[in-house]
GROMACS .gro file of N, CA, C and O in nm:
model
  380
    1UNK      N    1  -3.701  -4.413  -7.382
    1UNK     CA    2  -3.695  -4.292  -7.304
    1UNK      C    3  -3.598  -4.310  -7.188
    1UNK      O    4  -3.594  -4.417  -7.127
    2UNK      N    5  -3.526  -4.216  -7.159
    2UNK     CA    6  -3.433  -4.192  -7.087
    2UNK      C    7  -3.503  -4.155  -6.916
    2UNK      O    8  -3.591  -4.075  -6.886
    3UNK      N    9  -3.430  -4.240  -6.836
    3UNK     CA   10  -3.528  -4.165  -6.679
    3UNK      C   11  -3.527  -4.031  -6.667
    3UNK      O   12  -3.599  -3.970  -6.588
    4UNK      N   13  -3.453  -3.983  -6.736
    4UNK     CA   14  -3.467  -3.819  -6.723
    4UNK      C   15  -3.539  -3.762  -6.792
    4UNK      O   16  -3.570  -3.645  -6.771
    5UNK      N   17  -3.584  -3.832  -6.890
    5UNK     CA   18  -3.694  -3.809  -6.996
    5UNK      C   19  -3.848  -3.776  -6.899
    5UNK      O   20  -3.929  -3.683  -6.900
    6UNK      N   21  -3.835  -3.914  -6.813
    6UNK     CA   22  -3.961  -3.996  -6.777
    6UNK      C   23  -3.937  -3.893  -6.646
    6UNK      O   24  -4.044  -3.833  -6.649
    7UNK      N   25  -3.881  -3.849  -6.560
    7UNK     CA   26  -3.886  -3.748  -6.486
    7UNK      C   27  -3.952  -3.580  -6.544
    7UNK      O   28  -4.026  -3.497  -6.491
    8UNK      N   29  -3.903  -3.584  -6.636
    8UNK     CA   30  -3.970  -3.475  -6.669
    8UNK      C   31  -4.107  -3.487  -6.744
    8UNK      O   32  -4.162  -3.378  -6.760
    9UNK      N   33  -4.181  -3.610  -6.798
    9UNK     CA   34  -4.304  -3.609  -6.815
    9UNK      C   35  -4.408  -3.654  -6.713
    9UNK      O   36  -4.530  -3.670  -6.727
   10UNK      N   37  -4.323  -3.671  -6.598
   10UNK     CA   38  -4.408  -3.709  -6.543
   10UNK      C   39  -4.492  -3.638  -6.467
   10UNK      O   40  -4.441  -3.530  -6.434
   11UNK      N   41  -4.638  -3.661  -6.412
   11UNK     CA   42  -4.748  -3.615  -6.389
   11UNK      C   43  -4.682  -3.541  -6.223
   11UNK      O   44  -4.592  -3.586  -6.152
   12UNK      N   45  -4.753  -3.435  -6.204
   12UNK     CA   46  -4.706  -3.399  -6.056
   12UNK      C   47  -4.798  -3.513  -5.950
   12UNK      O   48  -4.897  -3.576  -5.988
   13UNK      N   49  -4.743  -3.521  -5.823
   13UNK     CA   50  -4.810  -3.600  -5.711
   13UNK      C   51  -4.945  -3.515  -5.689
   13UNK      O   52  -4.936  -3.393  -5.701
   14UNK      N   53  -5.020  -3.549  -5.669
   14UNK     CA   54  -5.154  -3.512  -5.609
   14UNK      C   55  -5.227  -3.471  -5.469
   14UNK      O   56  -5.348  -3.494  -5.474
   15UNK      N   57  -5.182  -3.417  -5.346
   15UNK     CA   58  -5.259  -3.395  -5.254
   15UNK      C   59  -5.335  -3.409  -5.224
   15UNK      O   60  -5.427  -3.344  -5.273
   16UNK      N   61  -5.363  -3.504  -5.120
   16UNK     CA   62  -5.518  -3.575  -5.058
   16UNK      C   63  -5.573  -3.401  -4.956
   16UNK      O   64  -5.486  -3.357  -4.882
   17UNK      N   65  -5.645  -3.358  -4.960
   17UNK     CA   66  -5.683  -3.249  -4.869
   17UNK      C   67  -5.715  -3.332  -4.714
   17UNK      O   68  -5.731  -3.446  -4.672
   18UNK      N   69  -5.711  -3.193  -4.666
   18UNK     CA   70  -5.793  -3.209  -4.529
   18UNK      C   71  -5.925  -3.213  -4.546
   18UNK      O   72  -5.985  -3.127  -4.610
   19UNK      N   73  -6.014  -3.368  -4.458
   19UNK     CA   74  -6.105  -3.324  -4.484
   19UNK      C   75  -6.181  -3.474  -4.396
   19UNK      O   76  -6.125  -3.575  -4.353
   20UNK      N   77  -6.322  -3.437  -4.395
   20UNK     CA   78  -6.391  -3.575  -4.335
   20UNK      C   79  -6.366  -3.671  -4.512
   20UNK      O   80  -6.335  -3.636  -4.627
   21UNK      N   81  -6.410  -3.835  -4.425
   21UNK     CA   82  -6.371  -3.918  -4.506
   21UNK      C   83  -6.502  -3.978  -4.533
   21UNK      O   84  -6.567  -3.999  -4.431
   22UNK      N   85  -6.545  -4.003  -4.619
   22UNK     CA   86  -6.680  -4.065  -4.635
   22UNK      C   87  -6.682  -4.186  -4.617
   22UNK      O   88  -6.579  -4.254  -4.617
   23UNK      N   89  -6.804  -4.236  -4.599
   23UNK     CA   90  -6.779  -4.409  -4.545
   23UNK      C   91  -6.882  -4.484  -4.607
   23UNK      O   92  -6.999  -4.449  -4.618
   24UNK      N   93  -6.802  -4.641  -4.668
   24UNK     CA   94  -6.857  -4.704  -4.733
   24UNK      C   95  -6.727  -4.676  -4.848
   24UNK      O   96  -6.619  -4.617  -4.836
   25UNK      N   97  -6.803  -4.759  -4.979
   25UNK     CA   98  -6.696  -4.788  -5.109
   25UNK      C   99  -6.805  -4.747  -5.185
   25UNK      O  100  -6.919  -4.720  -5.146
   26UNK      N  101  -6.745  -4.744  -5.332
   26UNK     CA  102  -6.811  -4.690  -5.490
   26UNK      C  103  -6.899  -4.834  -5.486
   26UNK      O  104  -6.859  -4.937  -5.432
   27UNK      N  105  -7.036  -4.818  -5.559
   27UNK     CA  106  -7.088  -4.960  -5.591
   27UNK      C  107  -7.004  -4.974  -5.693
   27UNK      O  108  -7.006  -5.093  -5.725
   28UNK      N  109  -6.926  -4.907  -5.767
   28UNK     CA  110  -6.871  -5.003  -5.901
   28UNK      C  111  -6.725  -5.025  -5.838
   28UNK      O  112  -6.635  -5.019  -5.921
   29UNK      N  113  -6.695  -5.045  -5.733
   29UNK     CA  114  -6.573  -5.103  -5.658
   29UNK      C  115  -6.579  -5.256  -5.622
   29UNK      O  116  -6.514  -5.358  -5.641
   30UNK      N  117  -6.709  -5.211  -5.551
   30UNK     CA  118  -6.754  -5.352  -5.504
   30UNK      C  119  -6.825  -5.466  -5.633
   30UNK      O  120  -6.835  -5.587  -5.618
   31UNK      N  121  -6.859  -5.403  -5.731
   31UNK     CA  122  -6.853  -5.461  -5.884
   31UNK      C  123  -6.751  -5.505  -5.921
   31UNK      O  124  -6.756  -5.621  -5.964
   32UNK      N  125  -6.635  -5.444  -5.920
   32UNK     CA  126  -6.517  -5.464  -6.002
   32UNK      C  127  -6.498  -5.608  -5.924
   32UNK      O  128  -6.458  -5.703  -5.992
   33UNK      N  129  -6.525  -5.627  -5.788
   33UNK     CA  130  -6.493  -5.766  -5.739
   33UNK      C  131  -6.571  -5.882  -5.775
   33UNK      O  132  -6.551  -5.993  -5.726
   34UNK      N  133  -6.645  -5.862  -5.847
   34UNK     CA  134  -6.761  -5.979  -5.886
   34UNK      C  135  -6.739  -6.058  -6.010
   34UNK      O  136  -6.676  -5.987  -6.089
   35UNK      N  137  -6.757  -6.139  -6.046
   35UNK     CA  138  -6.770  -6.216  -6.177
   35UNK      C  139  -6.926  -6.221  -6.213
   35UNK      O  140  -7.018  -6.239  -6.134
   36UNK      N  141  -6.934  -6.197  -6.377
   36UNK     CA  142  -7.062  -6.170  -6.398
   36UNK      C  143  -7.080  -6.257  -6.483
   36UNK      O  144  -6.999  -6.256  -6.576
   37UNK      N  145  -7.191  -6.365  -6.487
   37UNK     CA  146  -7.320  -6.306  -6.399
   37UNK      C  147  -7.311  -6.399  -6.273
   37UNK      O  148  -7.234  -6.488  -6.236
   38UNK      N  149  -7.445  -6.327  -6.212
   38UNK     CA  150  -7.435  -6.356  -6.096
   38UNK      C  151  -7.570  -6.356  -6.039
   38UNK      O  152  -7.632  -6.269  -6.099
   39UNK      N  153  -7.647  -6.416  -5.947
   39UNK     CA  154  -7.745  -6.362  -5.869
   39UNK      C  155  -7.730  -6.316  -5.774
   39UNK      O  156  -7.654  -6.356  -5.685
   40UNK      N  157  -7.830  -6.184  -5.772
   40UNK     CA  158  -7.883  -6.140  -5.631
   40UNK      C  159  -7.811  -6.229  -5.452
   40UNK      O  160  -7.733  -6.196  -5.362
   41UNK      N  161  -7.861  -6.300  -5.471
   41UNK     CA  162  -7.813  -6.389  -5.341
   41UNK      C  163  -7.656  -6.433  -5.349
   41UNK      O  164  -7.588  -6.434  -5.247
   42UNK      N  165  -7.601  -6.470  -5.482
   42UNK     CA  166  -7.418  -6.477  -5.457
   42UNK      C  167  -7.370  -6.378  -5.426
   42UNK      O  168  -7.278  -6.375  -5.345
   43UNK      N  169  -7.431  -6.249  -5.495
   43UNK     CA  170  -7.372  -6.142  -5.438
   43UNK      C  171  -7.418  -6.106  -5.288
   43UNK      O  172  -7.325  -6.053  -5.227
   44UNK      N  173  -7.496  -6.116  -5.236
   44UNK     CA  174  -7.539  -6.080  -5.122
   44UNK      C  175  -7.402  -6.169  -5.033
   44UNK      O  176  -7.328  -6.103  -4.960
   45UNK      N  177  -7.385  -6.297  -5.046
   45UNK     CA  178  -7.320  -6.368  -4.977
   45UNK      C  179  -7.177  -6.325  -4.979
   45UNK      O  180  -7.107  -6.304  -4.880
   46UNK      N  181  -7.134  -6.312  -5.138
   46UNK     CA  182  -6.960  -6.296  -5.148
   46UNK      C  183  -6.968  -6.153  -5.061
   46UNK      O  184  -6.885  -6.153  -4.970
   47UNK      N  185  -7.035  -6.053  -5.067
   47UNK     CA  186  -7.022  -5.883  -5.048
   47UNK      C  187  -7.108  -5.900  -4.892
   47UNK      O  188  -7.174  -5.800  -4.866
   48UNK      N  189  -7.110  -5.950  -4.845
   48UNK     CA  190  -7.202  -5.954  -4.721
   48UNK      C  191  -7.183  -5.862  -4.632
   48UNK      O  192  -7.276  -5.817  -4.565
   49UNK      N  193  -7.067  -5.823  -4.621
   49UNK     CA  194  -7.009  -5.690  -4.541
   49UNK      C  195  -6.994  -5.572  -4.597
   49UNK      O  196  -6.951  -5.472  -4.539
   50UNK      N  197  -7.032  -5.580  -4.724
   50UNK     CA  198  -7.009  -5.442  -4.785
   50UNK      C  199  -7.105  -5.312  -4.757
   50UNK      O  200  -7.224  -5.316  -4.789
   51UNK      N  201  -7.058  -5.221  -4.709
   51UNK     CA  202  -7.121  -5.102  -4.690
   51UNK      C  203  -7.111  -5.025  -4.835
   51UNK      O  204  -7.005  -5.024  -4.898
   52UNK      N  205  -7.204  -4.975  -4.872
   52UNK     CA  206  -7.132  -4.866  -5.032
   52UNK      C  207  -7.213  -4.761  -4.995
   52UNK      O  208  -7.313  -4.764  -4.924
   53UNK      N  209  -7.144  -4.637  -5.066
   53UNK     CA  210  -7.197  -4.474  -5.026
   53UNK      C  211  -7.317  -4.455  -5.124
   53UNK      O  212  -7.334  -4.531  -5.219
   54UNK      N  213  -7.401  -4.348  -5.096
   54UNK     CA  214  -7.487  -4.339  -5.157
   54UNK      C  215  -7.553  -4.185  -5.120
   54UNK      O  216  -7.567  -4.145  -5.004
   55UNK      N  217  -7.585  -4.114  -5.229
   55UNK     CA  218  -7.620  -3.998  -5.196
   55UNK      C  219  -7.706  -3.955  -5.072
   55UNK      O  220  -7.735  -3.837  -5.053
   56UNK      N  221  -7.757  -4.085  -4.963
   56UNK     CA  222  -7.832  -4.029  -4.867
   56UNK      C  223  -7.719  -4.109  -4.736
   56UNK      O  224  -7.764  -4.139  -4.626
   57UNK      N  225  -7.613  -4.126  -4.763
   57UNK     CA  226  -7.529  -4.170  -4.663
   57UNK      C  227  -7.453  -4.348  -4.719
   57UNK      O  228  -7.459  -4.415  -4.822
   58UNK      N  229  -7.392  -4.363  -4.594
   58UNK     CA  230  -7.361  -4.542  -4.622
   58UNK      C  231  -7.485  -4.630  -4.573
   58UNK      O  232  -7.548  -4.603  -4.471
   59UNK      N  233  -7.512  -4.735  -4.653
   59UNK     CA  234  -7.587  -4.824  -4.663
   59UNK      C  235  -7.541  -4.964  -4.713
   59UNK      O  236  -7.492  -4.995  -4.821
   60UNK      N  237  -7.580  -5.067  -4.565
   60UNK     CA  238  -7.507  -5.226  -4.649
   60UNK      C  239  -7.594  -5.257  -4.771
   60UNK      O  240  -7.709  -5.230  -4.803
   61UNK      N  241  -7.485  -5.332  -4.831
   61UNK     CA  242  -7.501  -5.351  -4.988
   61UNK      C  243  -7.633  -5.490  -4.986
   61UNK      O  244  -7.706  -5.517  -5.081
   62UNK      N  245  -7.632  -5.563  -4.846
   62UNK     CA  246  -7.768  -5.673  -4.848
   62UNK      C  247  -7.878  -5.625  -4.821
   62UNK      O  248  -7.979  -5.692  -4.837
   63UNK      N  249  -7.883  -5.471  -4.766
   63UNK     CA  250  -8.014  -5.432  -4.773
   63UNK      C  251  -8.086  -5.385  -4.876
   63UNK      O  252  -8.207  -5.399  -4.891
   64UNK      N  253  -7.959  -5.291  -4.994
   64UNK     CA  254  -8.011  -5.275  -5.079
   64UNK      C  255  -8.070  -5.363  -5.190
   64UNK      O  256  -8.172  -5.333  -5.252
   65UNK      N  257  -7.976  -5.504  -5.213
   65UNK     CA  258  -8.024  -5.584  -5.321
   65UNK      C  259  -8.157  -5.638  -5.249
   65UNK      O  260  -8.219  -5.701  -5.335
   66UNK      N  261  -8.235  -5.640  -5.110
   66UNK     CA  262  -8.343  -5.705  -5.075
   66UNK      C  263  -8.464  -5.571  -5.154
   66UNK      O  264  -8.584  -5.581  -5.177
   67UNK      N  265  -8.392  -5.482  -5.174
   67UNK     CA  266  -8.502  -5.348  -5.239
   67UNK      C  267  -8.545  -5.379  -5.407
   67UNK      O  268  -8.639  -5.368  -5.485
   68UNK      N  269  -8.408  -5.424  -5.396
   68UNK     CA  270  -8.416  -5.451  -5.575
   68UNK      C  271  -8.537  -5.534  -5.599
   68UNK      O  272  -8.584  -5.609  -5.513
   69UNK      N  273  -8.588  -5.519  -5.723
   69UNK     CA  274  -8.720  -5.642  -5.782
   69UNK      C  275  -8.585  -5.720  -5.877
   69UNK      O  276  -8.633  -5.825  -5.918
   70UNK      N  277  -8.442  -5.708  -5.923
   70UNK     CA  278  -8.382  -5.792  -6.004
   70UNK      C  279  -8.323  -5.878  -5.929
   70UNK      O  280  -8.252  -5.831  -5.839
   71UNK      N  281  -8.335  -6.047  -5.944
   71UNK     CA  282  -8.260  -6.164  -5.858
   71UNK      C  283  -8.147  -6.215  -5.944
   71UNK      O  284  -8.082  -6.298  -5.880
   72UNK      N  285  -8.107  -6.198  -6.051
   72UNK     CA  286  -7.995  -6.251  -6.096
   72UNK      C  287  -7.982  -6.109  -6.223
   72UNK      O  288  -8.078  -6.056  -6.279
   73UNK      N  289  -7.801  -6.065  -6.246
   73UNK     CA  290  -7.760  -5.986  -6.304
   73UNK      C  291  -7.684  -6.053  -6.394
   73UNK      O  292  -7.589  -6.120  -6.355
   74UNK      N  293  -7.716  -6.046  -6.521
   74UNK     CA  294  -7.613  -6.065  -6.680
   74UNK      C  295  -7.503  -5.987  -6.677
   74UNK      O  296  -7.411  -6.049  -6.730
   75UNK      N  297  -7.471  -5.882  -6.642
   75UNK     CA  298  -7.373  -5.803  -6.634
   75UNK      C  299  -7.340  -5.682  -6.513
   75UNK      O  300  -7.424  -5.615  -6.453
   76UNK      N  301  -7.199  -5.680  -6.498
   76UNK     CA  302  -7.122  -5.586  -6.423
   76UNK      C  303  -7.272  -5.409  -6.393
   76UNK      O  304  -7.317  -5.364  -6.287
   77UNK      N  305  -7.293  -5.377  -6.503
   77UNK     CA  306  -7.340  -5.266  -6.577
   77UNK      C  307  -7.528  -5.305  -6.485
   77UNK      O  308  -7.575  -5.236  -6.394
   78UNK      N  309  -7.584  -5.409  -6.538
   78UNK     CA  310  -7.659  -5.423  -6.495
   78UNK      C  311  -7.722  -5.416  -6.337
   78UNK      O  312  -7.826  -5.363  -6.297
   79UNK      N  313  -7.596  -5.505  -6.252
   79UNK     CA  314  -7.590  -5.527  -6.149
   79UNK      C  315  -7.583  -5.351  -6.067
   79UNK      O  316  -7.657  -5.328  -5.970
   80UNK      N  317  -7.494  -5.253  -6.117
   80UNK     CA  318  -7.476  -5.084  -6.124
   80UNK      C  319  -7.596  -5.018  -6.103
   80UNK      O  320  -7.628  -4.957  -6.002
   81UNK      N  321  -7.678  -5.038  -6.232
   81UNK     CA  322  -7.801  -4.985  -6.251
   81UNK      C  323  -7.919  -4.998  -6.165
   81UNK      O  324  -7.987  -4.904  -6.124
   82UNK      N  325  -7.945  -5.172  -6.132
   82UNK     CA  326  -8.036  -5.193  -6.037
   82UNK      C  327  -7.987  -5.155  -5.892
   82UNK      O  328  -8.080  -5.142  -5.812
   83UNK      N  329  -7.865  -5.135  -5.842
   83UNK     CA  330  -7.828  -5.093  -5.732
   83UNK      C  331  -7.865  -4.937  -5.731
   83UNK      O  332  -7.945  -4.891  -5.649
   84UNK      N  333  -7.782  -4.837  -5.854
   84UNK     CA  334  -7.848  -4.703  -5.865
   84UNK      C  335  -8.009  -4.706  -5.838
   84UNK      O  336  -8.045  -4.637  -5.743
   85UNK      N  337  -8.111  -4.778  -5.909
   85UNK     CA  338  -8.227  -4.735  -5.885
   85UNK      C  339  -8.279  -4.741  -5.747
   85UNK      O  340  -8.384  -4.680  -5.729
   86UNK      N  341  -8.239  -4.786  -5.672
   86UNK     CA  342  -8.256  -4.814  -5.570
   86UNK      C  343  -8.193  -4.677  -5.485
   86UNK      O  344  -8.268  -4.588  -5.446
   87UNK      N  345  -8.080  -4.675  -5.468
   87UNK     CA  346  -8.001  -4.596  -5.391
   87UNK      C  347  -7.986  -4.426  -5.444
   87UNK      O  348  -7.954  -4.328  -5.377
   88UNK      N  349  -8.016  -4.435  -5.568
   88UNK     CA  350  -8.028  -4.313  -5.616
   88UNK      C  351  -7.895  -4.293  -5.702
   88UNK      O  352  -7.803  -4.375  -5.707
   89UNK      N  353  -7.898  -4.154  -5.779
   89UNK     CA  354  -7.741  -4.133  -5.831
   89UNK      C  355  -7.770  -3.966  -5.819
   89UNK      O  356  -7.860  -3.883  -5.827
   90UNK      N  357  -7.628  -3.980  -5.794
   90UNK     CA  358  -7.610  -3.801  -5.750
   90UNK      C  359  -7.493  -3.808  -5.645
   90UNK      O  360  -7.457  -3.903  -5.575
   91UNK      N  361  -7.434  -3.658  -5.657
   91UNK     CA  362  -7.321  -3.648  -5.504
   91UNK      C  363  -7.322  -3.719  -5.391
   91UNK      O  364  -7.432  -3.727  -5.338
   92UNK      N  365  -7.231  -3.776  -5.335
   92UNK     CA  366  -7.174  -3.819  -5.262
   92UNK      C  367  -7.167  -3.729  -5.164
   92UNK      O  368  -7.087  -3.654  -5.220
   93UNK      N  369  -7.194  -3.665  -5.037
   93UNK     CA  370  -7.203  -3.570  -4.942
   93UNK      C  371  -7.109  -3.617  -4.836
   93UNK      O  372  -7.145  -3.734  -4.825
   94UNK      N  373  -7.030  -3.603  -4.767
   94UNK     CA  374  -6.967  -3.621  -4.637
   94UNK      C  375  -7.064  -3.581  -4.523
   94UNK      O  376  -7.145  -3.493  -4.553
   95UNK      N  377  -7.070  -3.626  -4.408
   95UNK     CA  378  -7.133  -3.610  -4.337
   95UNK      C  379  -7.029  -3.509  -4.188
   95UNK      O  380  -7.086  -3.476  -4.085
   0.00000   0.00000   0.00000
């Protein structure tokens, strides 16, 4: 393909709006940084600062795994799930 090709398929730029910014990260952001598996407590340690959003606001990520009943995660997916049960799943709200 020709750059003029690739100019014309290419996707338009996207506009960030005006707007409040929510605070904290995706739990599957702070996943994507992990090697799996893992326990409860490595993650607590590597992510120790992590804040992640959650349908009732931002919340650090060591308070939530102390909620969890799971101490070690087999997988990415797993580690997701027991964080969701905890924190809930649903919209993301700006405050």
């Amino acid at each position: 393909m020709s750059e003029a090709e690739d100019a014309e398929n290419a996707e338009p730029d996207v506009e960030l709006g005006e707007g409040q910014t929510i605070e904290g990260q995706p739990v599957a952001r702070v996943a994507s940084r992990l090697v799996w598996p893992k326990s409860s407590g490595d993650v607590a340690a590597q992510e120790r600062s992590a804040t992640i959003r959650t349908p009732d606001g931002p919340r650090e990520l060591s308070t939530v795994l102390e909620e969890t009943d799971e101490t070690f995660f087999e997988t990415r997916r797993a580690f997701i799930d027991a964080v969701e049960d905890v924190i809930g799943r649903g919209p993301i709200t700006s405050e």
